[in-house]
Amino acid sequence: MVQSKVVTGIEEYRKKTPASLEFSKTSRNVMPGGVTANIKFFEPYPVIMQKGKGAYLTDLDGNEYVDYLLSYGALMTGHGHPKVMEAIRKQMDEEGTLLFGTPHHLEVEMGKKIQELYPGMERLRYTNSGTEATLLSIRMAYAYTEKYKIAKFEGHYHGGYNQVLLSVNPPLNEAGPAKNPNSIVESKGVEPHQIENTIILPFNDLEATIDILTKHQDEIAAVILEPVQGGFIPAEQEFMEGLRAVTKKLGILLIFDEVKTGFRLGLGGAQKVYGVTPDITALGKVVGGGFPVGIVGGSKEIMEISAPTAASDVFDNSQSKRSGAKDVLFHSGTYNGHPTILAAGLATIEVLEQEIDHVFETANQLKSGIQDLFLQKGINVQTIGMGSIFNFIFTEKKKVQSYRDLQESNFALRKDIDYHLLARGIYNKPLNRYSLATVHGEKEVDRTLEAFKKTLDSL
């Protein structure tokens, strides 16, 4: 009997997306690699989307997908949520402009809401992206401590700029000892001296982290970390508490990059879940309601170093006079605190205040369903994550706690499954985490699990 050929996920994907292929060929004449951000690309070519609504995306071939990428987690109310769209239109219609170029009321309204949810953000500044937020956080730390090195954790991503584009996805044969990782440059164009200025730490290994920080305490301005690595590998509670204690002891600031985890683990982010307050917090993604945004906040003492001298003198007579511009941390941006963006962000928070529990319940339902399907097939899988974000990993390890643990998983199987799922109408970038939104419900979960079942039956 002749056995039928097993069709790979990529083969299925190609058959379903010919228009995306043709578009990608054309786009390469406009943008390097056909994309305007490297993260948007995947082999053999990315899906080109045409429209989105609610929990769904539609591509150039008319294929409809349940969207679990959600713009890398930014769209926690889904595509075109009516309340968010209404807030955008209202701001434009009533205020008559997209941009004031001056202070305006929404900066304070959003700021008060953020302070309510993130009490450690006693003062805050707006930026135009999560990347800008982490960049400003580091400058704040340099200015406050007058030290000019940072420490970051292996496998953690904080943006595409030179100080932090090290040891995000390092080859293990170059990464050095697990307890004292090497600093590995991740991109052309990163100055070699960044290797010396960015010290790499082992995530979830408190003892080794304390040893490295103690050795370099007089050089390091701040430790920056994702409290949940990649959005899905959580820090251990003991690790977080120990890291907070040792940074305080050594006079090193602690920066939480909550661009991924802000609102997605709860309205108060990871710091609320862990009960650990950092010195500086960087937010982004969800809080922009689909627009580019970042927010940096921290203690009044730290953040006030960015206050213009004149304002400080007029409103706070107790503050020491500054001699000139060099005494003030410079931070600016034409679009910082953009009124339309803040209107969308406030509307998003209002929706989440009513519906965030639904998102968590749906995420848990989907995680359990995926786990059960793989177990029925005798495939070892872990669905790991917190709140509204998770990932599924094929591994023999009892627990995935770090970048190196993740590297031992079966990426080839995961990729093949992801391409099969794309062909069956489940959208995510291959190997990426799953993010859920208020618009995902029982219908979307059932459709997703059916696609998983058909995929597993075809393997």
Steps between C-alpha positions, in 0.01 A plus 500: 500500500634843406518736795380854445760775539483695824447866419716737705362808664692732267359321196147549632577861578631572149186356339276727706692827453605557136404870509725555802788342307450731202466806720818405688692483172387853414562639848867399482545777239380753757626377839808289589376143525150625415428613858541818702584312822702180515262351757217506243681255273492122508598235245410449221300827504260664745122509465390836358187617676226714348256566784424419862189494713453377855697178546557451127738593220447454126789465254539590132366159395183550705606247765358580844708437813437503873773741606720403795795722410291815559786721383738325742252541783417868451132452409345372824154614389541355151474673165286812479325474837193730485581683826859562395396617154237728654758656733731567206226667296380701799844637572552606139150646456471685831856626526539569129857381460718193513785679673532807721875528544420628850400342831138381506247346740528140382865487610386553858190278473701207372777572748265488798356168379849354463598621847187336640585165344881521539560686832877485457469733200482817713600713201497398135593601147349391169701364208411371154571130547596236751852514359521872572363433849778256589757733342383789718494270805867424452589866453310577820704237683829634364409856598379411848786267598778659292607150403502396136462125467182294508426137569241306302396138496586245236204446266326828588406751230471870580501660154716523192766745617865444574511492882259208526536315168728247663441137603134499396534180295865404544634177346561266792847408374598867545290589805750391763426344840135489607579674828716772344381557142703674233381825348422416136429767237173426313531735201736667261558862593520447877819658630745247648525698825137412579627154596684661790219738593216245504545223755299179444323322785345150527120523536340321796841423653509728804829380648695548177331835435597627846861395441523693172324810632718510812813479288389792281296705750711814457452493120137399449234772494204263465377149443232483231284193451179362360324361809363236265766417243368533146156547653467133597788377721419634848754602758485299820353690796812441709716626215303823465504572872869420524585718199313793654682455829849473353463796264390718793791378708756568226364840391395370157168610353248237391315556172198291406443483126124443507446579133375143448358432847337832584121436521544150358568339837252728671411867498802567724740287298762258626599722790149465643505123452840458668453771761836651402536869417787598268674838501400564137229343282475503120157443344384475138290285263156453666488850650503658151175337389658405166713811459874534568562605859731465796490619859789525747428550868669468834561665832467878516865531600622321189253640247532866607852513354329544162297803617598822317691730736253788480202283589680353799597842631150645467300213651739348753699756693654228714682355202860602454570736211665347196786674330408417141376257238762241592330461838175390338439169326382597153195316373274619222301393196250675275246221535543420870158487667318506165134586578343249262718221635422583861127508421529152349705380797255630759212332317697175491557511875128566558413189299758290684373613838172332409619200299850397606377200699329370185832519313677297769222239507513461122881471504484226763233316302713508186818397685324202659346395170833506318669308780230231493520452122875441508476267798240292314760455224774412750701816423681670788404867503502784749263794471670767704418862569295726725185706460406551136824378339648152468701275273513127435837330505607146414757400758605218729600745773290509813492879501608770255651787699750669272622562147726195514217274612296622204780414257461132588145490362394357163481811281463300177179330615363828631571679170335229293189514718492880477500491118223238499300724731552799270359295214200419721425859593686548830732798480821535689856552390671161519652435845338809650304519825118508495330820617127517568258791492157591631353399163616137523222277627365147489449506124863595437630244751293221339618598153861509619487163673339344194789631288748354751319165491506483119865596500595230748298241308694590184848463649 
